[in-house]
């Protein structure tokens, strides 16, 4: 199984970026995006279940970011709008083997078995 994230870059505050995560080797019902800012722990950003019908977001990105997936291509996207300097981080996609979850399992790093290498997002103010 491989997860290949791309789409990062440098953008001005208020701008947009779309990250992509291409999954090869298997399909997963639950996919997530996490990020790690310099000097901080990795944190949950968003998760998608099934055919994008169920999505979850952290409070800090809710209303600005949208997670979606194209199951035919086995790709997960993270559309990021109205970017802020505090969104600067290395973004990782992740895949969970389990098709079931309870409470906020989807927000826990330990819930995911497979991780991509990360793509850097830098937002300049």
PDB file of N, CA and C in Angstrom, residues 56-101:
ATOM      1  N   UNK A  56     -15.732  14.751   8.410  1.00  0.00           N
ATOM      2  CA  UNK A  56     -15.453  15.356   9.711  1.00  0.00           C
ATOM      3  C   UNK A  56     -14.322  16.355   9.561  1.00  0.00           C
ATOM      4  N   UNK A  57     -14.368  17.406  10.360  1.00  0.00           N
ATOM      5  CA  UNK A  57     -13.354  18.438  10.301  1.00  0.00           C
ATOM      6  C   UNK A  57     -12.970  18.886  11.701  1.00  0.00           C
ATOM      7  N   UNK A  58     -11.740  19.339  11.824  1.00  0.00           N
ATOM      8  CA  UNK A  58     -11.356  19.980  13.068  1.00  0.00           C
ATOM      9  C   UNK A  58     -12.023  21.353  13.126  1.00  0.00           C
ATOM     10  N   UNK A  59     -12.166  21.870  14.316  1.00  0.00           N
ATOM     11  CA  UNK A  59     -12.807  23.178  14.465  1.00  0.00           C
ATOM     12  C   UNK A  59     -12.030  24.263  13.731  1.00  0.00           C
ATOM     13  N   UNK A  60     -10.719  24.119  13.662  1.00  0.00           N
ATOM     14  CA  UNK A  60      -9.886  25.179  13.093  1.00  0.00           C
ATOM     15  C   UNK A  60     -10.022  25.291  11.567  1.00  0.00           C
ATOM     16  N   UNK A  61     -10.510  24.233  10.913  1.00  0.00           N
ATOM     17  CA  UNK A  61     -10.628  24.286   9.448  1.00  0.00           C
ATOM     18  C   UNK A  61     -12.069  24.178   8.971  1.00  0.00           C
ATOM     19  N   UNK A  62     -12.966  23.860   9.869  1.00  0.00           N
ATOM     20  CA  UNK A  62     -14.369  23.684   9.493  1.00  0.00           C
ATOM     21  C   UNK A  62     -14.907  24.948   8.829  1.00  0.00           C
ATOM     22  N   UNK A  63     -15.503  24.771   7.659  1.00  0.00           N
ATOM     23  CA  UNK A  63     -16.033  25.911   6.918  1.00  0.00           C
ATOM     24  C   UNK A  63     -15.068  26.469   5.898  1.00  0.00           C
ATOM     25  N   UNK A  64     -13.788  26.085   5.980  1.00  0.00           N
ATOM     26  CA  UNK A  64     -12.784  26.568   5.033  1.00  0.00           C
ATOM     27  C   UNK A  64     -12.220  25.430   4.177  1.00  0.00           C
ATOM     28  N   UNK A  65     -12.122  24.251   4.754  1.00  0.00           N
ATOM     29  CA  UNK A  65     -11.563  23.100   4.047  1.00  0.00           C
ATOM     30  C   UNK A  65     -12.675  22.123   3.697  1.00  0.00           C
ATOM     31  N   UNK A  66     -12.463  21.407   2.589  1.00  0.00           N
ATOM     32  CA  UNK A  66     -13.416  20.372   2.176  1.00  0.00           C
ATOM     33  C   UNK A  66     -12.655  19.124   1.771  1.00  0.00           C
ATOM     34  N   UNK A  67     -13.001  18.017   2.402  1.00  0.00           N
ATOM     35  CA  UNK A  67     -12.398  16.736   2.027  1.00  0.00           C
ATOM     36  C   UNK A  67     -13.365  15.996   1.115  1.00  0.00           C
ATOM     37  N   UNK A  68     -12.816  15.357   0.097  1.00  0.00           N
ATOM     38  CA  UNK A  68     -13.651  14.582  -0.822  1.00  0.00           C
ATOM     39  C   UNK A  68     -12.809  13.462  -1.402  1.00  0.00           C
ATOM     40  N   UNK A  69     -13.461  12.586  -2.145  1.00  0.00           N
ATOM     41  CA  UNK A  69     -12.719  11.479  -2.728  1.00  0.00           C
ATOM     42  C   UNK A  69     -13.327  11.075  -4.057  1.00  0.00           C
ATOM     43  N   UNK A  70     -12.474  10.541  -4.888  1.00  0.00           N
ATOM     44  CA  UNK A  70     -12.903   9.964  -6.163  1.00  0.00           C
ATOM     45  C   UNK A  70     -12.563   8.490  -6.075  1.00  0.00           C
ATOM     46  N   UNK A  71     -13.557   7.683  -5.769  1.00  0.00           N
ATOM     47  CA  UNK A  71     -13.296   6.262  -5.545  1.00  0.00           C
ATOM     48  C   UNK A  71     -12.868   5.537  -6.819  1.00  0.00           C
ATOM     49  N   UNK A  72     -13.315   6.032  -7.958  1.00  0.00           N
ATOM     50  CA  UNK A  72     -12.923   5.402  -9.222  1.00  0.00           C
ATOM     51  C   UNK A  72     -11.422   5.549  -9.454  1.00  0.00           C
ATOM     52  N   UNK A  73     -10.864   6.684  -9.009  1.00  0.00           N
ATOM     53  CA  UNK A  73      -9.434   6.931  -9.177  1.00  0.00           C
ATOM     54  C   UNK A  73      -8.643   6.597  -7.917  1.00  0.00           C
ATOM     55  N   UNK A  74      -9.345   6.301  -6.833  1.00  0.00           N
ATOM     56  CA  UNK A  74      -8.713   6.037  -5.540  1.00  0.00           C
ATOM     57  C   UNK A  74      -7.859   7.221  -5.084  1.00  0.00           C
ATOM     58  N   UNK A  75      -8.458   8.383  -5.134  1.00  0.00           N
ATOM     59  CA  UNK A  75      -7.790   9.627  -4.756  1.00  0.00           C
ATOM     60  C   UNK A  75      -8.641  10.359  -3.721  1.00  0.00           C
ATOM     61  N   UNK A  76      -7.981  10.931  -2.747  1.00  0.00           N
ATOM     62  CA  UNK A  76      -8.650  11.756  -1.742  1.00  0.00           C
ATOM     63  C   UNK A  76      -8.113  13.177  -1.877  1.00  0.00           C
ATOM     64  N   UNK A  77      -9.014  14.146  -1.799  1.00  0.00           N
ATOM     65  CA  UNK A  77      -8.635  15.546  -1.963  1.00  0.00           C
ATOM     66  C   UNK A  77      -8.880  16.331  -0.679  1.00  0.00           C
ATOM     67  N   UNK A  78      -8.131  17.408  -0.546  1.00  0.00           N
ATOM     68  CA  UNK A  78      -8.395  18.372   0.521  1.00  0.00           C
ATOM     69  C   UNK A  78      -8.353  19.755  -0.118  1.00  0.00           C
ATOM     70  N   UNK A  79      -9.526  20.318  -0.329  1.00  0.00           N
ATOM     71  CA  UNK A  79      -9.620  21.677  -0.860  1.00  0.00           C
ATOM     72  C   UNK A  79      -9.517  22.641   0.308  1.00  0.00           C
ATOM     73  N   UNK A  80      -8.534  23.515   0.238  1.00  0.00           N
ATOM     74  CA  UNK A  80      -8.278  24.441   1.331  1.00  0.00           C
ATOM     75  C   UNK A  80      -8.495  25.869   0.830  1.00  0.00           C
ATOM     76  N   UNK A  81      -9.476  26.531   1.393  1.00  0.00           N
ATOM     77  CA  UNK A  81      -9.796  27.906   1.018  1.00  0.00           C
ATOM     78  C   UNK A  81      -9.570  28.841   2.192  1.00  0.00           C
ATOM     79  N   UNK A  82      -9.471  30.110   1.883  1.00  0.00           N
ATOM     80  CA  UNK A  82      -9.271  31.147   2.914  1.00  0.00           C
ATOM     81  C   UNK A  82      -8.147  30.746   3.861  1.00  0.00           C
ATOM     82  N   UNK A  83      -7.032  30.395   3.275  1.00  0.00           N
ATOM     83  CA  UNK A  83      -5.904  29.919   4.075  1.00  0.00           C
ATOM     84  C   UNK A  83      -5.366  31.008   4.982  1.00  0.00           C
ATOM     85  N   UNK A  84      -4.900  30.567   6.148  1.00  0.00           N
ATOM     86  CA  UNK A  84      -4.340  31.466   7.150  1.00  0.00           C
ATOM     87  C   UNK A  84      -2.897  31.061   7.440  1.00  0.00           C
ATOM     88  N   UNK A  85      -2.139  31.946   8.020  1.00  0.00           N
ATOM     89  CA  UNK A  85      -0.743  31.635   8.322  1.00  0.00           C
ATOM     90  C   UNK A  85      -0.648  30.431   9.268  1.00  0.00           C
ATOM     91  N   UNK A  86      -1.630  30.279  10.126  1.00  0.00           N
ATOM     92  CA  UNK A  86      -1.603  29.143  11.066  1.00  0.00           C
ATOM     93  C   UNK A  86      -1.901  27.807  10.399  1.00  0.00           C
ATOM     94  N   UNK A  87      -2.253  27.828   9.111  1.00  0.00           N
ATOM     95  CA  UNK A  87      -2.428  26.582   8.367  1.00  0.00           C
ATOM     96  C   UNK A  87      -1.109  26.051   7.834  1.00  0.00           C
ATOM     97  N   UNK A  88      -0.044  26.825   7.984  1.00  0.00           N
ATOM     98  CA  UNK A  88       1.272  26.392   7.535  1.00  0.00           C
ATOM     99  C   UNK A  88       1.681  25.124   8.268  1.00  0.00           C
ATOM    100  N   UNK A  89       1.963  24.064   7.509  1.00  0.00           N
ATOM    101  CA  UNK A  89       2.290  22.769   8.107  1.00  0.00           C
ATOM    102  C   UNK A  89       2.630  21.781   6.995  1.00  0.00           C
ATOM    103  N   UNK A  90       3.110  20.633   7.425  1.00  0.00           N
ATOM    104  CA  UNK A  90       3.293  19.511   6.512  1.00  0.00           C
ATOM    105  C   UNK A  90       2.040  18.649   6.616  1.00  0.00           C
ATOM    106  N   UNK A  91       1.387  18.439   5.504  1.00  0.00           N
ATOM    107  CA  UNK A  91       0.099  17.739   5.494  1.00  0.00           C
ATOM    108  C   UNK A  91       0.292  16.292   5.048  1.00  0.00           C
ATOM    109  N   UNK A  92      -0.302  15.376   5.821  1.00  0.00           N
ATOM    110  CA  UNK A  92      -0.200  13.946   5.543  1.00  0.00           C
ATOM    111  C   UNK A  92      -1.585  13.349   5.344  1.00  0.00           C
ATOM    112  N   UNK A  93      -1.695  12.470   4.357  1.00  0.00           N
ATOM    113  CA  UNK A  93      -2.921  11.705   4.243  1.00  0.00           C
ATOM    114  C   UNK A  93      -2.722  10.356   4.919  1.00  0.00           C
ATOM    115  N   UNK A  94      -3.820   9.777   5.353  1.00  0.00           N
ATOM    116  CA  UNK A  94      -3.752   8.531   6.089  1.00  0.00           C
ATOM    117  C   UNK A  94      -4.940   7.648   5.740  1.00  0.00           C
ATOM    118  N   UNK A  95      -4.745   6.341   5.866  1.00  0.00           N
ATOM    119  CA  UNK A  95      -5.791   5.379   5.534  1.00  0.00           C
ATOM    120  C   UNK A  95      -5.986   4.410   6.690  1.00  0.00           C
ATOM    121  N   UNK A  96      -7.243   4.114   6.980  1.00  0.00           N
ATOM    122  CA  UNK A  96      -7.568   3.203   8.072  1.00  0.00           C
ATOM    123  C   UNK A  96      -8.115   1.897   7.520  1.00  0.00           C
ATOM    124  N   UNK A  97      -7.650   0.776   8.075  1.00  0.00           N
ATOM    125  CA  UNK A  97      -8.137  -0.530   7.657  1.00  0.00           C
ATOM    126  C   UNK A  97      -9.565  -0.771   8.124  1.00  0.00           C
ATOM    127  N   UNK A  98      -9.896  -0.251   9.278  1.00  0.00           N
ATOM    128  CA  UNK A  98     -11.213  -0.501   9.833  1.00  0.00           C
ATOM    129  C   UNK A  98     -12.283   0.239   9.045  1.00  0.00           C
ATOM    130  N   UNK A  99     -13.435  -0.383   8.895  1.00  0.00           N
ATOM    131  CA  UNK A  99     -14.580   0.281   8.275  1.00  0.00           C
ATOM    132  C   UNK A  99     -15.535   0.818   9.321  1.00  0.00           C
ATOM    133  N   UNK A 100     -15.213   0.598  10.589  1.00  0.00           N
ATOM    134  CA  UNK A 100     -16.089   1.028  11.664  1.00  0.00           C
ATOM    135  C   UNK A 100     -15.335   1.943  12.616  1.00  0.00           C
ATOM    136  N   UNK A 101     -16.047   2.826  13.220  1.00  0.00           N
ATOM    137  CA  UNK A 101     -15.427   3.744  14.165  1.00  0.00           C
ATOM    138  C   UNK A 101     -16.469   4.165  15.178  1.00  0.00           C
TER     139      UNK A 101
END
